[in-house]
XYZ file of C-alpha atoms in Angstrom:
663
model
C -21.427 -6.940 18.609
C -24.529 -8.397 20.189
C -24.084 -11.133 22.819
C -25.919 -13.639 20.611
C -23.593 -12.913 17.675
C -20.548 -13.400 19.903
C -21.952 -16.647 21.175
C -22.642 -17.844 17.635
C -19.157 -16.882 16.457
C -17.477 -18.690 19.331
C -19.459 -21.829 18.587
C -18.176 -21.742 15.015
C -14.577 -20.626 15.476
C -12.632 -23.169 17.473
C -8.953 -23.873 17.832
C -6.800 -24.889 14.875
C -4.615 -27.927 15.271
C -2.856 -27.853 11.935
C -2.388 -25.644 8.896
C -0.832 -26.618 5.574
C 1.569 -24.460 3.577
C -0.052 -24.145 0.181
C -3.431 -24.848 -1.253
C -6.224 -25.676 1.166
C -6.612 -27.093 4.644
C -6.709 -30.837 4.934
C -9.511 -32.556 6.849
C -8.503 -30.813 10.059
C -10.608 -30.475 13.232
C -11.298 -26.817 13.982
C -13.727 -26.567 16.847
C -16.998 -27.990 15.582
C -15.943 -27.769 11.918
C -13.908 -29.906 9.601
C -12.717 -27.989 6.569
C -13.137 -29.727 3.220
C -10.085 -30.715 1.242
C -11.418 -28.686 -1.692
C -13.053 -25.363 -0.836
C -13.811 -24.457 -4.449
C -17.154 -26.261 -4.243
C -18.151 -24.173 -1.236
C -16.968 -20.885 -2.747
C -18.806 -21.595 -5.983
C -21.960 -22.421 -4.012
C -22.024 -26.012 -5.144
C -22.904 -28.018 -2.058
C -20.559 -30.910 -1.260
C -21.920 -34.229 -0.049
C -21.574 -33.216 3.579
C -24.366 -30.629 3.948
C -23.632 -30.091 7.645
C -20.024 -29.252 6.838
C -21.103 -26.878 4.086
C -23.605 -25.075 6.318
C -21.104 -24.702 9.143
C -18.512 -23.323 6.781
C -20.931 -20.774 5.322
C -21.895 -19.693 8.861
C -18.251 -18.989 9.539
C -17.768 -17.054 6.293
C -20.909 -15.016 6.948
C -19.748 -14.239 10.486
C -16.467 -12.676 9.310
C -17.859 -9.102 9.025
C -18.655 -9.230 12.758
C -15.180 -10.297 13.872
C -13.395 -7.178 15.121
C -10.151 -8.644 16.466
C -8.126 -11.768 15.728
C -7.230 -13.678 18.884
C -3.854 -15.518 18.996
C -5.424 -18.999 19.114
C -7.430 -18.312 15.924
C -4.709 -16.407 14.082
C -3.383 -19.062 11.694
C -6.635 -20.647 10.598
C -8.534 -17.381 10.301
C -5.873 -15.839 8.053
C -5.911 -19.037 5.990
C -9.637 -18.588 5.377
C -9.169 -14.899 4.573
C -6.595 -15.792 1.921
C -8.951 -18.316 0.289
C -11.716 -15.731 0.096
C -9.439 -13.053 -1.365
C -7.968 -15.504 -3.885
C -11.453 -16.560 -4.959
C -12.502 -12.916 -5.349
C -9.439 -12.167 -7.490
C -10.326 -15.047 -9.812
C -13.864 -13.675 -10.139
C -12.456 -10.234 -10.996
C -10.132 -11.722 -13.612
C -12.980 -13.786 -15.093
C -14.900 -10.568 -15.880
C -12.324 -9.903 -18.594
C -12.719 -13.302 -20.281
C -13.449 -13.201 -24.023
C -14.941 -15.630 -26.515
C -14.492 -16.088 -30.265
C -11.538 -13.723 -30.561
C -8.922 -13.361 -33.287
C -5.327 -12.824 -32.150
C -3.417 -9.956 -33.745
C 0.252 -10.436 -34.596
C 2.363 -7.412 -33.550
C 6.129 -7.693 -34.012
C 7.187 -10.800 -32.041
C 4.124 -10.779 -29.756
C 0.368 -11.251 -30.017
C -2.063 -8.501 -29.105
C -5.481 -8.942 -27.501
C -7.882 -6.041 -27.032
C -9.753 -6.323 -23.723
C -12.598 -3.744 -23.696
C -13.338 -4.228 -19.978
C -9.752 -3.574 -18.851
C -9.057 -0.302 -17.019
C -5.790 1.563 -17.292
C -3.573 0.684 -14.316
C -5.849 -2.219 -13.357
C -4.136 -3.625 -10.231
C -5.767 -7.052 -10.578
C -4.574 -7.999 -14.082
C -0.800 -7.718 -14.236
C 2.225 -8.722 -16.267
C 3.170 -12.357 -15.504
C -0.451 -13.347 -14.878
C -1.528 -16.435 -16.783
C -3.771 -16.413 -19.824
C -5.419 -19.570 -21.213
C -6.290 -19.823 -24.906
C -8.817 -22.396 -26.000
C -9.594 -23.375 -29.602
C -12.874 -25.246 -29.292
C -12.890 -26.260 -32.920
C -9.612 -28.145 -32.458
C -10.290 -29.121 -28.829
C -6.978 -27.528 -27.935
C -5.832 -25.423 -24.937
C -2.658 -23.387 -24.543
C -1.454 -21.481 -21.466
C 0.958 -18.535 -21.611
C 1.981 -15.529 -19.531
C 1.068 -11.889 -20.118
C 4.271 -10.067 -21.119
C 2.954 -6.495 -21.342
C -0.184 -4.399 -20.801
C -0.732 -1.022 -22.477
C -4.138 0.526 -21.867
C -6.700 -2.018 -23.022
C -4.124 -4.000 -25.013
C -2.734 -7.212 -23.527
C 0.359 -8.794 -25.079
C 1.420 -12.443 -24.966
C 4.306 -14.414 -26.483
C 3.819 -17.815 -28.090
C 7.142 -19.595 -28.441
C 6.259 -22.252 -30.997
C 5.961 -20.723 -34.469
C 3.811 -23.597 -35.773
C 1.364 -23.142 -32.907
C 1.356 -19.354 -33.370
C 0.362 -19.613 -37.026
C -2.370 -22.093 -36.139
C -3.807 -19.801 -33.446
C -3.810 -16.866 -35.857
C -6.099 -18.758 -38.194
C -8.669 -19.804 -35.595
C -11.007 -18.017 -33.225
C -10.041 -18.538 -29.594
C -11.658 -18.209 -26.170
C -9.513 -16.278 -23.696
C -9.513 -16.936 -19.958
C -7.556 -14.793 -17.453
C -6.007 -16.647 -14.500
C -4.184 -14.503 -11.921
C -0.928 -16.099 -10.786
C -1.449 -14.800 -7.229
C 2.211 -15.210 -6.338
C 1.722 -12.918 -3.352
C -1.049 -15.057 -1.903
C 1.148 -18.143 -2.254
C 3.849 -16.268 -0.320
C 1.332 -15.460 2.409
C 0.385 -19.129 2.702
C 4.083 -19.892 3.170
C 4.234 -17.320 5.983
C 1.369 -19.083 7.768
C 3.060 -22.441 7.281
C 6.313 -21.176 8.831
C 4.503 -19.471 11.693
C 2.779 -22.770 12.515
C 5.880 -24.891 12.030
C 8.052 -22.789 14.333
C 5.333 -21.513 16.668
C 5.948 -17.845 15.779
C 2.517 -16.447 16.620
C 4.008 -14.721 19.676
C 5.944 -12.484 17.255
C 2.738 -10.651 16.374
C 1.375 -10.472 19.933
C 4.307 -8.793 21.730
C 4.456 -8.178 25.469
C 6.223 -5.525 27.526
C 9.725 -6.596 28.507
C 10.074 -6.227 32.290
C 13.866 -5.805 32.124
C 15.128 -2.360 33.096
C 16.168 -0.204 30.152
C 17.684 3.272 30.186
C 18.065 5.468 27.113
C 21.788 6.137 26.503
C 22.703 9.752 27.250
C 25.779 9.973 25.023
C 25.180 11.797 21.760
C 26.003 10.528 18.282
C 27.790 12.066 15.335
C 24.684 12.679 13.232
C 24.876 12.347 9.444
C 21.776 14.511 8.986
C 22.071 17.655 11.080
C 18.292 18.187 11.050
C 17.939 14.936 13.025
C 20.271 16.359 15.692
C 17.689 19.132 16.258
C 14.675 16.779 16.418
C 14.247 15.149 19.827
C 11.796 12.450 18.663
C 14.029 11.352 15.792
C 17.072 11.205 18.097
C 15.222 9.084 20.670
C 14.030 6.663 17.965
C 17.528 6.248 16.491
C 19.160 5.622 19.875
C 16.509 3.161 21.039
C 16.602 1.130 17.819
C 20.395 1.120 17.916
C 20.258 -0.305 21.463
C 17.526 -2.945 20.905
C 15.217 -1.218 23.390
C 12.082 -3.091 22.256
C 13.601 -6.519 21.538
C 12.108 -9.080 21.065
C 9.079 -6.893 20.290
C 9.106 -4.792 17.101
C 9.949 -1.101 17.406
C 7.335 1.151 15.760
C 8.208 4.438 14.100
C 4.869 6.230 13.784
C 5.428 8.818 11.072
C 2.538 11.122 10.114
C 2.854 12.859 6.708
C 5.952 15.010 6.219
C 7.507 14.250 9.619
C 10.744 12.706 8.322
C 10.020 8.996 8.778
C 12.335 7.866 5.956
C 14.976 10.365 7.099
C 14.887 8.735 10.547
C 15.215 5.231 9.094
C 18.154 6.223 6.905
C 19.899 7.939 9.835
C 19.374 4.816 11.974
C 20.841 2.517 9.312
C 23.792 4.884 8.917
C 24.443 4.855 12.690
C 24.200 1.047 12.900
C 26.729 0.696 10.094
C 29.026 3.239 11.704
C 28.807 1.810 15.246
C 28.584 -1.933 14.494
C 30.408 -2.844 11.299
C 29.874 -6.587 11.745
C 26.067 -6.390 11.790
C 23.919 -7.098 8.740
C 20.773 -5.131 7.942
C 17.694 -6.084 5.904
C 15.511 -3.233 4.614
C 12.123 -3.997 3.038
C 9.247 -1.940 1.648
C 6.017 -2.870 -0.172
C 6.983 -1.067 -3.388
C 10.087 -0.685 -5.543
C 9.724 3.101 -5.366
C 9.935 3.092 -1.547
C 12.888 0.670 -1.565
C 14.700 2.747 -4.207
C 14.201 5.921 -2.160
C 16.021 4.384 0.806
C 18.729 2.922 -1.442
C 19.376 6.313 -3.063
C 19.660 8.076 0.285
C 22.007 5.455 1.736
C 24.224 5.603 -1.349
C 24.796 9.285 -0.517
C 26.020 8.399 2.989
C 27.734 5.018 2.982
C 30.355 3.186 0.879
C 28.608 1.714 -2.150
C 30.118 -1.703 -1.505
C 27.990 -1.962 1.656
C 24.673 -1.625 -0.170
C 22.910 -4.283 -2.239
C 19.569 -3.611 -3.929
C 17.832 -6.897 -4.780
C 15.128 -6.747 -7.489
C 12.577 -9.335 -8.578
C 13.127 -11.240 -11.821
C 10.126 -9.446 -13.343
C 11.702 -5.997 -12.909
C 12.611 -4.259 -16.178
C 16.160 -2.930 -16.348
C 15.006 0.190 -18.214
C 13.280 1.458 -15.070
C 16.276 1.179 -12.746
C 17.864 4.356 -11.391
C 21.336 4.593 -12.930
C 22.756 5.431 -9.493
C 21.350 2.205 -8.002
C 22.046 -0.102 -10.983
C 25.728 -0.886 -10.132
C 24.661 -1.926 -6.622
C 21.823 -4.175 -7.778
C 21.436 -7.791 -8.888
C 21.251 -6.714 -12.535
C 24.086 -8.202 -14.558
C 24.067 -7.319 -18.273
C 20.461 -6.132 -17.890
C 19.311 -9.453 -16.441
C 18.327 -10.203 -12.843
C 20.563 -12.768 -11.176
C 20.071 -14.026 -7.622
C 23.341 -14.256 -5.719
C 24.584 -17.573 -4.319
C 24.710 -17.819 -0.534
C 28.487 -17.428 -0.238
C 28.368 -14.026 -1.976
C 25.052 -12.831 -0.537
C 26.216 -13.207 3.089
C 28.966 -10.643 2.402
C 26.387 -7.901 1.685
C 26.005 -5.716 4.773
C 22.806 -3.839 3.832
C 20.241 -5.639 1.680
C 17.311 -3.598 0.314
C 14.345 -5.258 -1.398
C 10.561 -5.397 -1.549
C 8.651 -7.493 0.957
C 7.476 -10.082 -1.583
C 10.888 -10.372 -3.286
C 12.317 -11.066 0.169
C 10.771 -14.565 -0.078
C 13.713 -15.418 -2.382
C 15.970 -15.472 0.667
C 14.339 -18.730 1.816
C 16.463 -20.760 -0.566
C 19.678 -19.324 0.949
C 18.964 -20.972 4.318
C 20.371 -18.034 6.273
C 21.065 -18.365 9.987
C 18.557 -16.889 12.448
C 21.130 -14.338 13.525
C 22.333 -13.352 10.055
C 20.432 -10.046 10.144
C 20.770 -7.999 13.317
C 18.146 -5.474 12.211
C 15.117 -5.796 9.940
C 13.491 -2.546 8.774
C 10.037 -2.465 7.167
C 9.171 0.914 5.667
C 5.675 2.047 4.550
C 4.316 -0.848 6.614
C 0.802 0.614 6.724
C 0.450 -0.150 2.986
C 0.972 -3.916 3.385
C -1.322 -6.624 4.633
C -0.077 -8.184 7.849
C 1.208 -11.382 6.244
C 3.240 -9.396 3.703
C 5.034 -7.546 6.500
C 5.789 -10.894 8.135
C 7.703 -12.301 5.127
C 11.099 -10.909 6.272
C 10.545 -12.418 9.721
C 10.037 -15.995 8.528
C 12.617 -16.301 5.748
C 15.416 -17.077 8.187
C 16.256 -20.741 8.684
C 14.273 -20.941 11.953
C 14.518 -23.830 14.342
C 12.072 -24.664 17.088
C 14.537 -23.878 19.869
C 15.842 -20.623 18.412
C 14.409 -17.112 18.345
C 14.737 -14.472 15.670
C 17.702 -12.388 16.803
C 16.970 -9.233 14.842
C 15.486 -6.027 16.183
C 12.468 -5.492 13.945
C 11.609 -1.889 13.051
C 8.212 -1.148 11.530
C 7.666 2.335 10.113
C 4.484 3.880 8.781
C 1.287 5.712 9.587
C -1.882 3.803 10.567
C -3.990 6.761 9.395
C -2.756 6.531 5.801
C -4.303 4.209 3.203
C -3.826 0.523 3.873
C -3.441 -2.412 1.456
C -5.828 -2.945 -1.442
C -8.244 -5.824 -0.736
C -10.806 -6.952 -3.304
C -13.088 -8.983 -1.021
C -15.006 -6.229 0.782
C -16.444 -8.636 3.370
C -12.981 -9.114 4.901
C -11.489 -5.656 4.265
C -11.449 -4.861 8.004
C -9.456 -8.040 8.734
C -7.169 -8.773 5.775
C -6.903 -5.061 4.917
C -5.488 -4.180 8.324
C -1.726 -3.722 8.375
C 0.574 -5.271 10.949
C 1.500 -1.751 12.056
C -2.117 -0.822 12.719
C -2.867 -3.999 14.654
C 0.334 -3.853 16.715
C -0.582 -0.358 17.863
C -3.558 -1.940 19.634
C -1.188 -4.154 21.669
C -0.032 -3.255 25.183
C 3.556 -2.053 24.500
C 2.332 0.566 22.004
C -0.569 1.962 24.017
C -0.444 5.411 25.572
C -0.054 5.559 29.345
C -0.838 8.916 30.966
C -1.260 10.299 27.444
C 2.323 9.315 26.475
C 3.770 6.583 24.279
C 6.484 4.354 25.733
C 9.491 5.458 23.658
C 11.149 2.112 24.376
C 8.655 0.573 21.923
C 7.253 3.395 19.801
C 8.090 6.942 18.741
C 5.593 9.302 17.168
C 7.253 11.922 14.988
C 5.514 15.278 15.374
C 7.491 17.880 13.416
C 5.962 18.375 9.975
C 8.473 19.673 7.428
C 6.257 19.372 4.342
C 3.178 21.575 4.491
C 2.111 24.983 5.640
C 0.357 24.863 9.002
C -3.097 25.620 7.559
C -2.830 22.673 5.148
C -2.123 20.094 7.882
C -4.530 21.670 10.382
C -7.557 19.444 9.683
C -5.565 16.184 9.547
C -3.763 17.193 12.733
C -7.099 17.773 14.452
C -8.916 14.667 13.179
C -6.151 12.040 13.125
C -3.054 13.103 15.066
C -4.490 14.411 18.344
C -3.222 17.937 17.552
C 0.362 16.762 18.156
C 1.822 17.916 14.828
C 3.997 21.009 14.833
C 4.651 22.895 11.627
C 8.397 23.198 11.000
C 8.146 23.975 7.305
C 10.320 26.857 6.166
C 7.884 29.628 5.375
C 7.404 30.341 1.682
C 7.472 34.116 1.700
C 6.603 34.295 -1.977
C 2.844 34.174 -2.565
C 1.447 33.129 -5.917
C 1.284 35.940 -8.437
C -1.424 35.261 -11.000
C -3.492 37.099 -13.561
C -6.480 35.281 -12.011
C -7.827 37.493 -9.245
C -8.905 34.565 -7.047
C -5.320 33.329 -6.761
C -3.466 36.625 -6.723
C -5.208 37.888 -3.590
C -4.874 34.662 -1.611
C -2.744 34.405 1.521
C -4.561 31.388 3.020
C -3.026 28.252 1.365
C -6.320 26.408 0.776
C -8.906 27.259 -1.878
C -12.256 25.444 -2.129
C -13.784 25.931 -5.588
C -17.505 25.237 -5.343
C -18.756 23.416 -8.432
C -22.165 21.746 -8.531
C -22.070 19.317 -11.433
C -23.063 15.752 -12.305
C -20.983 12.604 -11.985
C -21.329 9.850 -14.591
C -20.800 6.163 -13.842
C -19.036 3.967 -16.399
C -20.035 0.318 -17.066
C -17.044 -0.881 -15.004
C -18.213 1.079 -11.942
C -15.785 4.007 -11.958
C -17.093 7.574 -12.158
C -16.101 10.867 -13.740
C -17.316 14.449 -13.746
C -16.924 16.384 -17.006
C -17.307 19.881 -15.546
C -14.687 19.152 -12.921
C -12.339 17.894 -15.654
C -12.783 21.201 -17.490
C -12.308 23.204 -14.285
C -9.162 21.296 -13.267
C -7.670 21.705 -16.750
C -8.285 25.449 -16.701
C -6.832 25.750 -13.187
C -3.680 24.019 -14.451
C -3.469 26.466 -17.379
C -3.859 29.428 -14.997
C -1.173 28.057 -12.679
C 1.229 27.663 -15.592
C 0.881 31.410 -16.259
C 1.496 32.231 -12.587
C 4.574 32.649 -10.394
C 5.900 31.771 -6.964
C 7.334 35.208 -6.229
C 9.817 35.701 -9.078
C 9.857 32.033 -10.148
C 7.573 30.687 -12.831
C 5.440 27.757 -11.725
C 6.507 24.594 -13.558
C 4.465 21.538 -14.505
C 6.518 19.501 -12.029
C 5.248 21.744 -9.187
C 1.647 20.600 -9.731
C -0.107 17.376 -8.797
C -3.730 16.580 -9.602
C -5.371 14.036 -7.300
C -8.751 12.356 -7.581
C -10.290 9.325 -5.837
C -11.581 7.798 -9.093
C -9.578 6.078 -11.817
C -11.814 7.172 -14.684
C -11.538 10.810 -13.592
C -7.755 10.443 -13.493
C -7.693 9.000 -17.015
C -9.871 11.753 -18.448
C -8.019 14.585 -16.677
C -4.730 13.256 -18.058
C -6.171 13.159 -21.581
C -7.486 16.709 -21.220
C -4.114 18.017 -20.016
C -2.313 16.265 -22.868
C -4.573 18.056 -25.364
C -3.277 21.326 -23.914
C 0.369 20.157 -24.050
C 0.565 19.843 -20.256
C 2.137 16.395 -20.351
C 4.343 16.651 -17.254
C 1.735 17.460 -14.637
C 1.410 14.437 -12.336
C -2.142 13.054 -12.291
C -3.151 10.128 -10.128
C -5.560 8.539 -7.719
C -5.148 9.088 -3.993
C -3.495 5.649 -3.752
C -0.890 6.581 -6.373
C -0.078 9.871 -4.600
C 0.408 8.288 -1.177
C 4.002 9.004 -0.179
C 4.345 11.822 -2.724
C 4.248 15.583 -2.349
C 3.905 18.617 -4.636
C 4.094 22.361 -4.118
C 0.536 22.628 -5.433
C -2.154 19.948 -5.250
C -5.467 20.198 -7.109
C -8.015 17.755 -5.667
C -10.983 16.789 -7.865
C -13.626 15.162 -5.638
C -16.032 14.178 -8.498
C -18.931 13.193 -6.223
C -22.400 14.683 -6.922
C -24.617 12.228 -5.048
C -24.798 10.342 -1.774
C -25.716 6.740 -1.056
C -27.705 5.060 1.697
C -26.380 1.940 3.404
C -27.963 0.478 6.539
C -30.095 3.597 6.807
C -27.080 5.944 6.821
C -26.065 8.405 4.090
C -22.474 8.271 2.885
C -20.250 9.278 -0.036
C -19.314 5.755 -1.100
C -15.653 5.473 -2.094
C -15.022 9.023 -0.864
C -16.108 8.243 2.716
C -12.899 6.412 3.642
C -11.220 8.571 6.351
C -7.752 7.358 5.350
C -8.338 8.359 1.718
C -9.458 11.791 2.951
C -6.323 12.138 5.092
C -3.906 11.172 2.309
C -5.561 13.527 -0.189
C -5.262 16.479 2.198
C -1.615 15.972 3.126
C 0.124 15.920 -0.286
C 0.344 19.717 -0.787
C 3.250 21.823 0.449
C 2.184 25.396 -0.369
C -1.272 25.419 -1.964
C -4.234 23.027 -1.872
C -7.088 23.630 -4.326
C -10.218 21.516 -3.839
C -12.889 21.274 -6.536
C -16.239 19.837 -5.513
C -19.783 20.184 -4.308
C -19.809 21.035 -0.566
C -23.530 20.376 -0.158
C -22.813 16.723 -1.051
C -19.418 16.417 0.643
C -20.748 17.816 3.936
C -22.836 14.677 4.405
C -19.564 13.093 5.588
C -18.239 14.194 8.991
C -14.624 14.538 7.818
C -15.452 16.531 4.705
C -17.902 18.615 6.720
C -15.100 19.594 9.123
C -12.935 20.642 6.166
C -15.746 22.631 4.542
C -16.458 24.541 7.751
C -12.732 25.245 8.155
C -12.571 26.702 4.630
C -15.713 28.717 5.273
C -14.268 30.235 8.473
C -11.161 31.296 6.544
C -12.990 32.778 3.535
C -11.571 30.058 1.310
C -14.838 29.336 -0.543
C -15.100 30.518 -4.139
C -17.921 29.618 -6.538
C -16.556 28.508 -9.911
C -17.498 30.909 -12.683
C -17.822 30.466 -16.428
C -14.147 31.372 -16.818
C -13.226 27.917 -15.487
C -15.875 25.791 -17.233
């Protein structure tokens, strides 16, 4: 950043003296700025009476893209501003779906609204969001919650039968209002961090006390861990609070056994220290369920409690987990404090963890707090488990915090692009810039961080590019060799020994009105590849639909590929965006890149959505035995990461031009 920009930023960003829990900042001095009690006027570009205040605030907002790091003294107020901007952006996104002069359709005991602008799997309009109905003719407004979303159909329930019949007769205006429960939780985190002066939690220092790694071995539950030096070191150090009070980081590149290490650690804690309580959190239910399932195979079921949110549907609960959950007669019930404190291992999502606030637990109730898949959460989400204890000013958090993830995988989804680099940065990624987690003499300090390096998922050639570009060539391939090559009636596959195939297809992408893109020729090619694979074998075993995953960066391409496969009765092949596939793996991955044009921004050519290095890394590391890429290399090579991959495929004779047989 230029010196003048730094000077300007410092003159705008001063020191916060107070931060409120919900809503907006009060009239609080912040350097040379006082923040208005109502920021909506500023965000909607309606100038308040104080023009100086407005101009100063807009200078600060416009300077955000230039802020590279968040200093401790600015932490609370800057995150507060970031939350306002993201919340405002989410309301703008929701407003794009607003409708006027609509007729409600009665379906069973609910009402159906068709929303033409709604995408499938839209992450910004969700069940439990609020919907406002307005009958202008009667000067009447009614607010209700969305109860279900199927494709472009939104379903609501209207309790009063008299009101329902009245609404059916009249045309209504429909306004979408996101509940933004998560953002409210994040404001609470900031409030607690200010109240109890917890900012030092996220700016850890090296502990000068002498620490020696215990030499005695453990009775390992998973024998593969006993053969993996990095996993053993991580388990022993976490068990012995080596990093406390700093968090311990488990840096787990794809396929290196990160979750296996966490589960082994929890098992050892329970075995060695029966009195200690453990809290395990993850950003998604799927990640939390994975840990719960693995622990249920190792520990007495009475020790494990899986806590779900009230919005969770009982039909989607794993039958193995259900008896150990807070579902009673298919309804979610939150346990009273006197029963909850008896649960030794509590597993939940990060946001649902906020429910523990009402229990007023002691600071030392949990001896260990694990946060899995931490790279997928915004920093404030990962901090929820750390502030839900009943903190007091003179007491510290007693738990050893363990944060597991990969900073080179996709981070959290942020709608406000101006602040993506700040709000979209995970706690894991930012902590790795702090002193305890830095390399010294090209080595991490295992007292604070362990990098897992043995890849058990993919063939060496498949992880080669990611290993070179992201993991400093540290990854070692420990995958059991698949001695059975693919036998296919398609010559291109049957003669392949190299596990990557780049199918060159020069075709046109089409942009939809909502901004997503698709590529019809690639859809045809991917469908035909799937049909060929279904007629092929791994050695003597037929390839099954469950062996195949189809990944694409674009939602519209995903939707259209799924429809095409369904037409050919291939209903069980997993199709998803790169985000959906993060954390998953398949024997065979088919990657449809879609892109047929480049864009110019600030005088530099790029691939738009496809240029994100983390998206590239995730897409490349899902396959175990075969990766098939469909795309146009002359376009993709404009990006340095894709160019490296293309050259790698070229050197290994993995380029094949798609013929008429596929399209």
